[in-house]
Amino acid sequence: MEQFLGFAIPGVPYGCTYALFAFGLVLTYQATGVFNFAFGAQAYASAYLYVYLVQNQGLPVWASFLISVVVLAPVLGLIFNRYIFRKIPSTNTTAKIVMGIALLVGIPTLIPVIFGNQNLYNAPSLLWNQANVYFTLASYPVDGQDITVVVVTAVVVMSVIGLMRFTGLGLQMRATVESRRLVQLTGVDGERVISVAWAMSSFLAGLSGVLLAPYFPQIESESYITLMVAAIAVAACASLRSLPFAALFGIVLGVAELLLQGYLPTQSIFYSSVLPSLPFILLLLALLFNPGLKRLDENKDPLSSVDPPAPPRAVTLRSPSSNRSSRVVRLALLIVFVVSMLTWMPENWENVFNSGLAFAAIFLSITLITGMGGQLSLAQGTLAGIGAFTAAQMSSHLGLNMASTMLVGAAAAAVVAAFLAVLSLRLKGLGLALMTLTAALFFDTSVFPVHAFGGGEGGINLQASWVAPLDLFNPSEHQYFVLAMVVLSLTVGVVILLGKGTSGRFLSAMRGSEVATAGMGINVASQRITVFALSGLVAGIGGTLLALNTQNANPAQFNYQLSLAFVVIVVTVGVSSVEGAIQAGMGFVVVQQLLTYAPARFQGLSFILFALGALTYAAHPEGVLEYLKRQAATGFNRKGQNHDAVAPGDLVDPSPTSRDLHLAGNDNAVMTTGLAQTAKADHG
């Protein structure tokens, strides 16, 4: 019994770390209607500033706490609400998720730009001294940090639950989440209520970051993001609704992890693979079997129908002559690019653009799943890794040419994507995003690090013999560029044909209303599985191209953080067209290359730039590219050009709906029914 308690008691303060984060996530969701993916990044920002002020500026702990938690954290929340989330319709779950991910990606990379590349260690405890042992329980010495975490967690939980349940402000917060406009009709200042909720939840994020900082030997964003991912599993068990259960499940998870860590043999596969994946397994089980998570995105706003329709697409505003001119210009640029790559392009920049072609293929899978399918996947980088590792292992063990095993790797990625679609058939919006994130995390921690699959920490070094008789690893031969151009062109052609065909019309109808589409006799589940599988196929092809370009298939190339960043990048540029995916791929690598000439503190600025660009998604969910094209078309029309509507040509989806650009927006049954009837007639 004493041994059991010796393992379990340390799990209580450890579980309080999960409880605080999960409690903050549930509070934010309940009080603002936003699942705040940036919660961990906010906690990291406050913790970093807190330690920086104490150690580098010599401020006392209490003053550093006031600046980093009482001032910075609420101000960040108010800024997020004022300039980002208040502009997003309450029903547009996709936009909320993308904005949270953009902040999660951007905030940690902004810290080195502001403070420089310096490491901070040994954060001081907020209340009691961590170095002092105050008493012993079952041979476990309880120090000041343990007491601090438990006491603060208890105070926060009781205070916030009391506020939400027994005060008028708490009632107003819950009502405002369902319909801010309806609450305002009763005389309540909905904007003020939401602002208070954001300030309070952000204060909790800052408090969590500072409170937990002494547990980490170094203040790193990865520690807080990993902790937040485990907290997501806890919050999911509480259905993102129950604050008391979020706190309770967090403590239970912490105790369970330390008990398993104490009793499992350290050399067993359960210790090395299953134990690190325990939070992800818990999240998977919650998503599959917790009925409360299947209703997360139900529209409760009775005034949601007053949301204005999305703006028209640029292609519908241009005259036929303008469309022809645009195609001629694009063709001319393509010819110039190909000739330049085959003749005078410097070797380092040729490698940059080759990487851009590979990333464009991966990004094209996001165009498929999100732009066409209306589903938000956070695992496309993972699917690319599955394709790359499968192709590399087959070439290594069977001696097959990697240009041919590319298709086998892509097929493996398609199978995994289809299986993921089957698991998430009853999920949509936030639930689907969490399911795909769970898959990405599982492969990150339990599959890719396995030497038999991912080659271990160093990955798999590709050999020239694996691509013979092709000479892909010799830049002067330009063979990789030719292969990548051919593969990308074929992939683009298939995606365009798919968008113009019956399946494209079915998917367009599903984006309007899955209920109305199913009512027309269309198998929604089959269409969803198909688009997932195709996106996995395309991602697997792009992942293999990327590995061939770098001559290495490394787990770091395909981790879940990059999957999140990929979504932000594609959405920033334009997720609704093939052109957007290609320009996103090229823009990503060019910006990264240009920043290599900048000082070291600015090396991560590329993610900041795309994160800032993604902030425009709230106002322009069609993406920067489509927005600029529409502005240009409008300008030409004002000059007197003919603006008759034309066929979209090379767009992925030739049948725009009033909600195309709001992927998780309100249902439009009338438009959906028309699209479904057209598709069925074409198919028949």
Short mmCIF file of N, CA and C in Angstrom, two decimals, residues 29-33 89-93 96 173-183 239-242 291-307 428 430 664-667:
data_model
loop_
_atom_site.label_atom_id
_atom_site.label_comp_id
_atom_site.label_asym_id
_atom_site.label_seq_id
_atom_site.Cartn_x
_atom_site.Cartn_y
_atom_site.Cartn_z
N TYR A 29 -14.25 27.68 -23.71
CA TYR A 29 -15.29 27.19 -24.62
C TYR A 29 -16.68 27.54 -24.10
N GLN A 30 -16.90 27.38 -22.81
CA GLN A 30 -18.21 27.66 -22.24
C GLN A 30 -18.52 29.15 -22.19
N ALA A 31 -17.48 29.97 -21.99
CA ALA A 31 -17.70 31.40 -21.80
C ALA A 31 -17.63 32.20 -23.10
N THR A 32 -16.93 31.67 -24.12
CA THR A 32 -16.75 32.44 -25.35
C THR A 32 -17.21 31.69 -26.60
N GLY A 33 -17.43 30.38 -26.50
CA GLY A 33 -17.82 29.61 -27.67
C GLY A 33 -16.65 29.25 -28.57
N PRO A 89 -18.52 34.70 -37.40
CA PRO A 89 -19.88 34.27 -37.04
C PRO A 89 -19.86 33.12 -36.05
N SER A 90 -20.82 33.08 -35.15
CA SER A 90 -20.83 32.07 -34.10
C SER A 90 -20.90 30.65 -34.66
N THR A 91 -21.43 30.48 -35.87
CA THR A 91 -21.58 29.15 -36.46
C THR A 91 -20.37 28.70 -37.27
N ASN A 92 -19.41 29.59 -37.48
CA ASN A 92 -18.26 29.26 -38.33
C ASN A 92 -17.16 28.63 -37.49
N THR A 93 -17.31 27.35 -37.20
CA THR A 93 -16.35 26.63 -36.37
C THR A 93 -14.98 26.56 -37.02
N LYS A 96 -12.90 29.65 -36.39
CA LYS A 96 -12.44 29.71 -35.00
C LYS A 96 -11.24 28.80 -34.78
N MET A 173 -22.72 34.96 -19.60
CA MET A 173 -21.68 34.35 -20.42
C MET A 173 -22.22 33.13 -21.16
N ARG A 174 -22.91 32.26 -20.45
CA ARG A 174 -23.43 31.05 -21.08
C ARG A 174 -24.47 31.39 -22.15
N ALA A 175 -25.29 32.39 -21.88
CA ALA A 175 -26.30 32.78 -22.86
C ALA A 175 -25.67 33.44 -24.07
N THR A 176 -24.64 34.25 -23.86
CA THR A 176 -24.01 34.97 -24.96
C THR A 176 -23.32 34.03 -25.92
N VAL A 177 -22.80 32.91 -25.40
CA VAL A 177 -22.16 31.92 -26.27
C VAL A 177 -23.15 31.38 -27.29
N GLU A 178 -24.37 31.09 -26.86
CA GLU A 178 -25.36 30.52 -27.77
C GLU A 178 -25.82 31.54 -28.81
N SER A 179 -26.07 32.78 -28.39
CA SER A 179 -26.49 33.80 -29.35
C SER A 179 -26.22 35.18 -28.77
N ARG A 180 -25.12 35.77 -29.20
CA ARG A 180 -24.77 37.10 -28.71
C ARG A 180 -25.84 38.11 -29.12
N ARG A 181 -26.36 37.97 -30.34
CA ARG A 181 -27.34 38.96 -30.83
C ARG A 181 -28.67 38.85 -30.09
N LEU A 182 -29.08 37.61 -29.77
CA LEU A 182 -30.34 37.45 -29.04
C LEU A 182 -30.23 38.01 -27.63
N VAL A 183 -29.08 37.82 -26.98
CA VAL A 183 -28.88 38.37 -25.65
C VAL A 183 -28.90 39.90 -25.68
N SER A 239 -16.68 16.53 -21.93
CA SER A 239 -17.57 16.99 -23.00
C SER A 239 -17.45 18.48 -23.27
N LEU A 240 -16.35 19.09 -22.84
CA LEU A 240 -16.13 20.53 -22.99
C LEU A 240 -17.26 21.34 -22.34
N ARG A 241 -17.89 20.76 -21.35
CA ARG A 241 -19.03 21.42 -20.72
C ARG A 241 -18.91 21.52 -19.20
N SER A 242 -18.44 20.46 -18.56
CA SER A 242 -18.46 20.39 -17.10
C SER A 242 -17.13 20.84 -16.53
N PRO A 291 -21.03 10.76 -26.13
CA PRO A 291 -22.05 11.33 -27.02
C PRO A 291 -22.10 12.85 -26.99
N GLY A 292 -21.63 13.46 -25.91
CA GLY A 292 -21.65 14.92 -25.83
C GLY A 292 -20.78 15.59 -26.86
N LEU A 293 -19.71 14.92 -27.30
CA LEU A 293 -18.80 15.51 -28.28
C LEU A 293 -19.37 15.49 -29.69
N LYS A 294 -20.37 14.67 -29.93
CA LYS A 294 -20.97 14.61 -31.27
C LYS A 294 -21.91 15.78 -31.52
N ARG A 295 -22.24 16.52 -30.46
CA ARG A 295 -23.17 17.64 -30.60
C ARG A 295 -22.49 18.99 -30.40
N LEU A 296 -21.16 18.99 -30.48
CA LEU A 296 -20.43 20.23 -30.20
C LEU A 296 -20.81 21.35 -31.16
N ASP A 297 -20.99 21.01 -32.44
CA ASP A 297 -21.19 22.04 -33.46
C ASP A 297 -22.65 22.22 -33.85
N GLU A 298 -23.54 21.76 -33.00
CA GLU A 298 -24.95 22.00 -33.29
C GLU A 298 -25.24 23.50 -33.21
N ASN A 299 -25.95 24.01 -34.20
CA ASN A 299 -26.26 25.44 -34.26
C ASN A 299 -27.39 25.77 -33.29
N LYS A 300 -27.04 26.57 -32.25
CA LYS A 300 -28.02 26.94 -31.25
C LYS A 300 -28.46 28.39 -31.38
N ASP A 301 -27.92 29.09 -32.35
CA ASP A 301 -28.21 30.51 -32.50
C ASP A 301 -29.45 30.68 -33.37
N PRO A 302 -30.59 31.15 -32.80
CA PRO A 302 -31.79 31.32 -33.62
C PRO A 302 -31.67 32.46 -34.62
N LEU A 303 -30.65 33.31 -34.47
CA LEU A 303 -30.47 34.42 -35.39
C LEU A 303 -29.34 34.17 -36.38
N SER A 304 -28.90 32.91 -36.48
CA SER A 304 -27.77 32.62 -37.37
C SER A 304 -28.11 32.87 -38.83
N SER A 305 -29.39 32.81 -39.19
CA SER A 305 -29.77 32.98 -40.59
C SER A 305 -29.57 34.41 -41.07
N VAL A 306 -29.31 35.36 -40.14
CA VAL A 306 -29.11 36.73 -40.58
C VAL A 306 -27.68 36.99 -41.01
N ASP A 307 -26.79 36.00 -40.86
CA ASP A 307 -25.42 36.18 -41.33
C ASP A 307 -25.42 36.44 -42.83
N LYS A 428 -17.90 16.18 -36.68
CA LYS A 428 -17.69 17.26 -37.63
C LYS A 428 -17.14 18.46 -36.90
N LEU A 430 -15.26 20.84 -34.81
CA LEU A 430 -14.26 20.71 -33.75
C LEU A 430 -13.97 19.26 -33.42
N ALA A 664 -17.90 25.80 -42.19
CA ALA A 664 -18.71 25.22 -41.13
C ALA A 664 -19.87 26.13 -40.79
N GLY A 665 -20.33 26.86 -41.73
CA GLY A 665 -21.38 27.84 -41.49
C GLY A 665 -22.75 27.24 -41.51
N ASN A 666 -23.76 28.08 -41.71
CA ASN A 666 -25.15 27.63 -41.65
C ASN A 666 -25.50 26.79 -42.86
N ASP A 667 -26.52 25.95 -42.68
CA ASP A 667 -26.99 25.12 -43.78
C ASP A 667 -27.74 25.97 -44.79
#
